[in-house]
Amino acid sequence: MSPLPEVEAKTYPPLDRLPVHMGIIMDGNGRWAAARGLPRLAGHRAGVENLRRVLRATVEFGIPVLTIYAFSTENWGRPQDEVEGLLGILGHVIDRELGELHQEGVQLRHIGRLEGIPPDLQQKVAHAIDLTKENRRLILNVAFNYSGRAELVDAVQRIIQDGVPAAAVDEEVITRYLYTADLADPDLIIRTSGEMRVSNFLIWQGAYAEYYVTPFYWPDFGKDELYQALAAFSRRERRFGLVPG
Ligand code: IPE
Ligand code: IPE
Ligand code: MG
């Protein structure tokens, strides 16, 4: 009997430039589900499955820091069953995936207001962060109960609490008081599902990020689509307010 033909792994031409810190606004789970006549939570579950794929691809492409927008402070205003479902999914994902993520060298972090989420989930998140803190292959920053404006409010409150004199407050000080203090600013922010808005994601840090919007709903955004985003990023001319050089 002849052996099964080998499935050829697709190769992606190397790119001149990759982002150091990539952000993803994982949007469109609800519409993905609606298009299939499924409940919204089915879309969120499909979104989690897709996250595994995108994480693997992110590591393979060699991007060291990924921040994903999983739940905004505004998302609390959704129907109660959806909110509870999303909290449940986060807990479930930690239970199910933590071991493998740790083995794969992923360092988990959280940005957002931890105190706003249920205590049992807070404990799971704290445990995941502690377990993986020495890992270096990929920093996976999960924005959950996150809002860029709330982040700035929290920063200003802590600056005042620490007694920093007004004249000493500059951009560097503010950056140090953000949830992302020790991370480079995101250089690429991807949004799925075609929406052309920021929705309160990394509003300070993304000041000079390159934005990439794709019509794919999040559950359908795979490795090929990620490569397309990275290729577009590598072709962008970043000017930072200067004249083209
Ligand atoms: C993104 O998908 C996930 C979260 C906001 C939690 P949506 O749930 O916003 O999906 P759409 O935008 O309604 O399709
Ligand atoms: C942004 O998506 C938040 C997340 C992806 C977690 P939303 O679906 O909540 O944003 P809007 O309502 O379209 O601005
Ligand atoms: Mg949405």
Short mmCIF file of C-alpha atoms and ligand atoms in Angstrom, two decimals:
data_model
loop_
_atom_site.label_atom_id
_atom_site.label_comp_id
_atom_site.label_asym_id
_atom_site.label_seq_id
_atom_site.Cartn_x
_atom_site.Cartn_y
_atom_site.Cartn_z
CA MET A 1 0.00 0.00 0.00
CA SER A 2 1.40 3.35 -0.91
CA PRO A 3 1.97 5.77 1.97
CA LEU A 4 -0.39 8.66 2.39
CA PRO A 5 0.81 11.73 0.52
CA GLU A 6 2.44 14.19 2.86
CA VAL A 7 0.50 17.34 3.43
CA GLU A 8 2.86 20.09 2.51
CA ALA A 9 3.17 22.73 5.16
CA LYS A 10 2.44 26.07 3.59
CA THR A 11 5.43 28.37 3.54
CA TYR A 12 5.18 32.10 4.00
CA PRO A 13 7.87 34.32 2.43
CA PRO A 14 9.86 36.10 5.12
CA LEU A 15 8.92 39.73 5.74
CA ASP A 16 11.29 42.69 6.05
CA ARG A 17 9.77 43.92 9.25
CA LEU A 18 7.54 42.41 11.92
CA PRO A 19 5.70 44.09 14.75
CA VAL A 20 7.29 43.74 18.17
CA HIS A 21 3.96 44.23 19.88
CA MET A 22 0.76 43.32 18.05
CA GLY A 23 -2.70 44.12 19.34
CA ILE A 24 -5.87 42.39 18.17
CA ILE A 25 -9.43 43.60 18.63
CA MET A 26 -11.10 40.21 18.30
CA ASP A 27 -14.45 41.35 16.92
CA GLY A 28 -17.31 39.71 15.06
CA ASN A 29 -18.07 36.59 17.12
CA GLY A 30 -21.74 37.55 17.40
CA ARG A 31 -22.16 38.11 13.67
CA TRP A 32 -20.26 34.91 12.89
CA ALA A 33 -22.81 33.02 15.03
CA ALA A 34 -25.83 34.90 13.66
CA ALA A 35 -24.76 34.07 10.10
CA ARG A 36 -25.04 30.39 11.09
CA GLY A 37 -28.28 30.71 13.05
CA LEU A 38 -26.38 30.02 16.28
CA PRO A 39 -26.54 31.82 19.64
CA ARG A 40 -23.92 34.52 20.26
CA LEU A 41 -22.13 32.38 22.82
CA ALA A 42 -21.42 29.79 20.14
CA GLY A 43 -19.57 32.57 18.34
CA HIS A 44 -17.53 33.32 21.44
CA ARG A 45 -16.62 29.66 21.80
CA ALA A 46 -15.57 29.56 18.14
CA GLY A 47 -13.55 32.69 18.87
CA VAL A 48 -11.65 30.91 21.62
CA GLU A 49 -10.87 28.00 19.32
CA ASN A 50 -9.55 30.46 16.79
CA LEU A 51 -7.37 32.08 19.41
CA ARG A 52 -5.42 28.81 19.72
CA ARG A 53 -4.73 28.94 15.98
CA VAL A 54 -3.69 32.57 16.01
CA LEU A 55 -1.46 32.08 19.06
CA ARG A 56 0.37 29.26 17.33
CA ALA A 57 0.80 31.38 14.20
CA THR A 58 1.96 34.38 16.24
CA VAL A 59 4.72 32.29 17.81
CA GLU A 60 5.64 30.76 14.44
CA PHE A 61 5.92 34.17 12.81
CA GLY A 62 8.15 35.28 15.68
CA ILE A 63 6.12 38.09 17.22
CA PRO A 64 7.15 38.47 20.88
CA VAL A 65 4.20 40.38 22.39
CA LEU A 66 0.48 40.00 21.69
CA THR A 67 -2.29 41.95 23.38
CA ILE A 68 -5.80 40.66 22.77
CA TYR A 69 -8.98 42.57 23.53
CA ALA A 70 -11.26 40.00 25.11
CA PHE A 71 -13.76 42.02 27.17
CA SER A 72 -14.21 45.76 27.50
CA THR A 73 -15.62 47.60 30.51
CA GLU A 74 -18.48 48.57 28.19
CA ASN A 75 -19.24 44.89 27.48
CA TRP A 76 -20.78 44.57 30.99
CA GLY A 77 -23.81 46.28 29.45
CA ARG A 78 -24.59 43.26 27.24
CA PRO A 79 -27.41 40.83 28.17
CA GLN A 80 -26.68 39.05 31.44
CA ASP A 81 -26.50 35.58 29.89
CA GLU A 82 -23.88 36.72 27.40
CA VAL A 83 -21.79 38.41 30.13
CA GLU A 84 -21.99 35.32 32.35
CA GLY A 85 -21.16 33.14 29.38
CA LEU A 86 -18.07 35.22 28.58
CA LEU A 87 -16.87 35.10 32.21
CA GLY A 88 -17.45 31.33 32.19
CA ILE A 89 -15.50 30.95 28.96
CA LEU A 90 -12.52 32.82 30.41
CA GLY A 91 -12.47 30.58 33.50
CA HIS A 92 -12.84 27.49 31.35
CA VAL A 93 -10.05 28.54 29.00
CA ILE A 94 -7.67 29.06 31.92
CA ASP A 95 -8.58 25.64 33.39
CA ARG A 96 -8.20 23.87 30.08
CA GLU A 97 -5.30 25.65 28.41
CA LEU A 98 -3.02 26.90 31.17
CA GLY A 99 -0.84 23.78 31.31
CA GLU A 100 -0.19 23.78 27.57
CA LEU A 101 0.36 27.53 27.38
CA HIS A 102 2.87 27.24 30.20
CA GLN A 103 4.64 24.34 28.48
CA GLU A 104 4.81 26.31 25.27
CA GLY A 105 6.58 29.18 27.04
CA VAL A 106 3.73 31.67 27.02
CA GLN A 107 3.81 34.35 29.71
CA LEU A 108 0.27 35.37 30.61
CA ARG A 109 -0.58 38.84 31.72
CA HIS A 110 -3.78 40.72 32.35
CA ILE A 111 -4.59 44.35 31.65
CA GLY A 112 -7.77 45.95 32.93
CA ARG A 113 -9.48 46.17 36.29
CA LEU A 114 -9.07 42.84 38.04
CA GLU A 115 -11.18 43.92 41.01
CA GLY A 116 -14.28 44.15 38.81
CA ILE A 117 -14.37 40.44 37.96
CA PRO A 118 -15.74 37.62 40.16
CA PRO A 119 -13.34 36.55 42.95
CA ASP A 120 -12.92 32.93 41.77
CA LEU A 121 -11.94 34.17 38.33
CA GLN A 122 -9.57 36.71 39.86
CA GLN A 123 -7.84 33.84 41.62
CA LYS A 124 -7.51 31.83 38.42
CA VAL A 125 -6.06 34.82 36.60
CA ALA A 126 -3.61 35.56 39.43
CA HIS A 127 -2.50 31.92 39.48
CA ALA A 128 -1.98 31.87 35.70
CA ILE A 129 0.08 35.06 35.85
CA ASP A 130 2.22 33.76 38.69
CA LEU A 131 2.78 30.32 37.13
CA THR A 132 3.94 31.70 33.78
CA LYS A 133 5.86 34.80 34.86
CA GLU A 134 9.29 33.44 33.90
CA ASN A 135 8.22 32.35 30.40
CA ARG A 136 9.81 34.23 27.52
CA ARG A 137 8.59 32.83 24.20
CA LEU A 138 5.47 34.96 23.90
CA ILE A 139 3.97 37.56 26.20
CA LEU A 140 0.21 37.17 25.93
CA ASN A 141 -1.47 40.16 27.41
CA VAL A 142 -5.20 39.67 27.88
CA ALA A 143 -7.30 42.83 28.03
CA PHE A 144 -10.28 41.79 30.12
CA ASN A 145 -12.51 44.31 31.88
CA TYR A 146 -10.30 46.77 30.05
CA SER A 147 -10.90 50.31 28.84
CA GLY A 148 -8.23 52.72 27.70
CA ARG A 149 -9.94 55.63 29.46
CA ALA A 150 -10.25 53.67 32.73
CA GLU A 151 -6.56 52.84 32.39
CA LEU A 152 -5.72 56.55 32.20
CA VAL A 153 -7.98 57.29 35.17
CA ASP A 154 -6.25 54.56 37.19
CA ALA A 155 -2.85 55.93 36.17
CA VAL A 156 -3.71 59.50 37.19
CA GLN A 157 -5.09 58.32 40.55
CA ARG A 158 -1.93 56.36 41.32
CA ILE A 159 0.32 59.22 40.23
CA ILE A 160 -1.48 61.52 42.68
CA GLN A 161 -1.48 58.87 45.44
CA ASP A 162 2.27 58.48 45.02
CA GLY A 163 2.70 62.22 45.50
CA VAL A 164 4.38 62.81 42.15
CA PRO A 165 4.71 66.61 41.79
CA ALA A 166 2.64 68.06 38.93
CA ALA A 167 5.71 69.47 37.20
CA ALA A 168 7.31 66.01 37.15
CA VAL A 169 4.41 64.43 35.25
CA ASP A 170 5.42 63.88 31.65
CA GLU A 171 4.68 61.28 28.98
CA GLU A 172 7.25 58.91 30.38
CA VAL A 173 5.71 59.03 33.85
CA ILE A 174 2.21 58.38 32.50
CA THR A 175 3.51 55.48 30.41
CA ARG A 176 5.06 53.94 33.53
CA TYR A 177 1.75 54.09 35.38
CA LEU A 178 -0.23 52.32 32.66
CA TYR A 179 -1.10 48.60 32.84
CA THR A 180 1.42 48.05 30.05
CA ALA A 181 4.24 49.91 31.86
CA ASP A 182 7.18 47.75 30.77
CA LEU A 183 5.97 46.87 27.28
CA ALA A 184 6.80 48.56 24.00
CA ASP A 185 3.91 50.42 22.39
CA PRO A 186 1.90 48.29 19.97
CA ASP A 187 3.17 48.86 16.44
CA LEU A 188 0.35 46.98 14.72
CA ILE A 189 -3.29 46.80 15.82
CA ILE A 190 -5.58 44.47 13.90
CA ARG A 191 -9.35 44.65 14.07
CA THR A 192 -11.48 41.89 12.62
CA SER A 193 -15.07 42.13 11.31
CA GLY A 194 -14.59 45.33 9.36
CA GLU A 195 -15.35 47.92 12.05
CA MET A 196 -13.26 51.07 11.67
CA ARG A 197 -13.04 52.10 15.30
CA VAL A 198 -10.81 51.80 18.31
CA SER A 199 -13.51 51.00 20.91
CA ASN A 200 -11.35 52.20 23.81
CA PHE A 201 -8.43 49.83 23.11
CA LEU A 202 -4.89 51.00 23.99
CA ILE A 203 -5.75 54.61 23.25
CA TRP A 204 -2.53 56.01 24.72
CA GLN A 205 -0.17 53.24 23.65
CA GLY A 206 -1.63 53.02 20.13
CA ALA A 207 -1.01 56.69 19.34
CA TYR A 208 1.34 55.74 16.49
CA ALA A 209 0.26 52.15 15.87
CA GLU A 210 -0.45 51.04 12.33
CA TYR A 211 -4.07 49.93 12.06
CA TYR A 212 -5.23 47.03 9.93
CA VAL A 213 -8.92 46.25 9.53
CA THR A 214 -10.01 43.01 7.90
CA PRO A 215 -13.57 42.01 7.00
CA PHE A 216 -13.07 38.48 8.39
CA TYR A 217 -15.04 37.75 11.55
CA TRP A 218 -12.72 36.76 14.38
CA PRO A 219 -13.51 33.00 14.29
CA ASP A 220 -12.52 32.99 10.60
CA PHE A 221 -9.29 34.97 10.97
CA GLY A 222 -6.60 32.33 10.53
CA LYS A 223 -2.91 32.06 9.80
CA ASP A 224 -3.21 33.20 6.17
CA GLU A 225 -5.14 36.29 7.22
CA LEU A 226 -2.59 37.04 9.94
CA TYR A 227 0.17 36.77 7.37
CA GLN A 228 -1.72 39.22 5.11
CA ALA A 229 -1.90 41.69 8.01
CA LEU A 230 1.81 41.29 8.72
CA ALA A 231 2.66 41.71 5.04
CA ALA A 232 0.60 44.91 4.90
CA PHE A 233 2.38 46.15 8.03
CA SER A 234 5.79 45.44 6.53
CA ARG A 235 4.89 47.63 3.52
CA ARG A 236 3.66 50.58 5.57
CA GLU A 237 5.79 53.66 5.71
CA ARG A 238 5.89 54.78 9.33
CA ARG A 239 6.56 58.49 9.62
CA PHE A 240 5.89 59.49 13.23
CA GLY A 241 5.12 63.03 12.13
CA LEU A 242 8.33 63.48 10.16
CA VAL A 243 8.82 63.92 6.42
CA PRO A 244 9.37 60.77 4.34
CA GLY A 245 13.06 59.84 4.37
C1 IPE B 1 -16.17 40.30 19.98
O1 IPE B 1 -17.27 39.85 19.27
C2 IPE B 1 -16.06 39.65 21.34
C3 IPE B 1 -16.44 40.52 22.46
C4 IPE B 1 -16.75 41.79 22.39
C5 IPE B 1 -16.47 39.90 23.75
P1 IPE B 1 -18.68 40.55 19.40
O2 IPE B 1 -19.45 39.84 20.46
O3 IPE B 1 -18.54 42.00 19.60
O4 IPE B 1 -19.29 40.23 17.99
P2 IPE B 1 -20.20 41.20 17.11
O5 IPE B 1 -19.45 42.49 16.96
O6 IPE B 1 -21.49 41.39 17.84
O7 IPE B 1 -20.37 40.48 15.82
C1 IPE B 2 -14.52 45.69 21.20
O1 IPE B 2 -15.57 45.12 20.50
C2 IPE B 2 -14.27 44.90 22.45
C3 IPE B 2 -13.73 43.55 22.24
C4 IPE B 2 -13.40 43.03 21.10
C5 IPE B 2 -13.55 42.80 23.44
P1 IPE B 2 -17.08 45.61 20.70
O2 IPE B 2 -17.89 44.79 19.78
O3 IPE B 2 -17.44 45.60 22.13
O4 IPE B 2 -16.99 47.13 20.23
P2 IPE B 2 -18.08 48.05 19.53
O5 IPE B 2 -19.32 47.98 20.38
O6 IPE B 2 -18.32 47.50 18.17
O7 IPE B 2 -17.46 49.40 19.48
MG MG B 3 -18.44 43.58 18.34
#
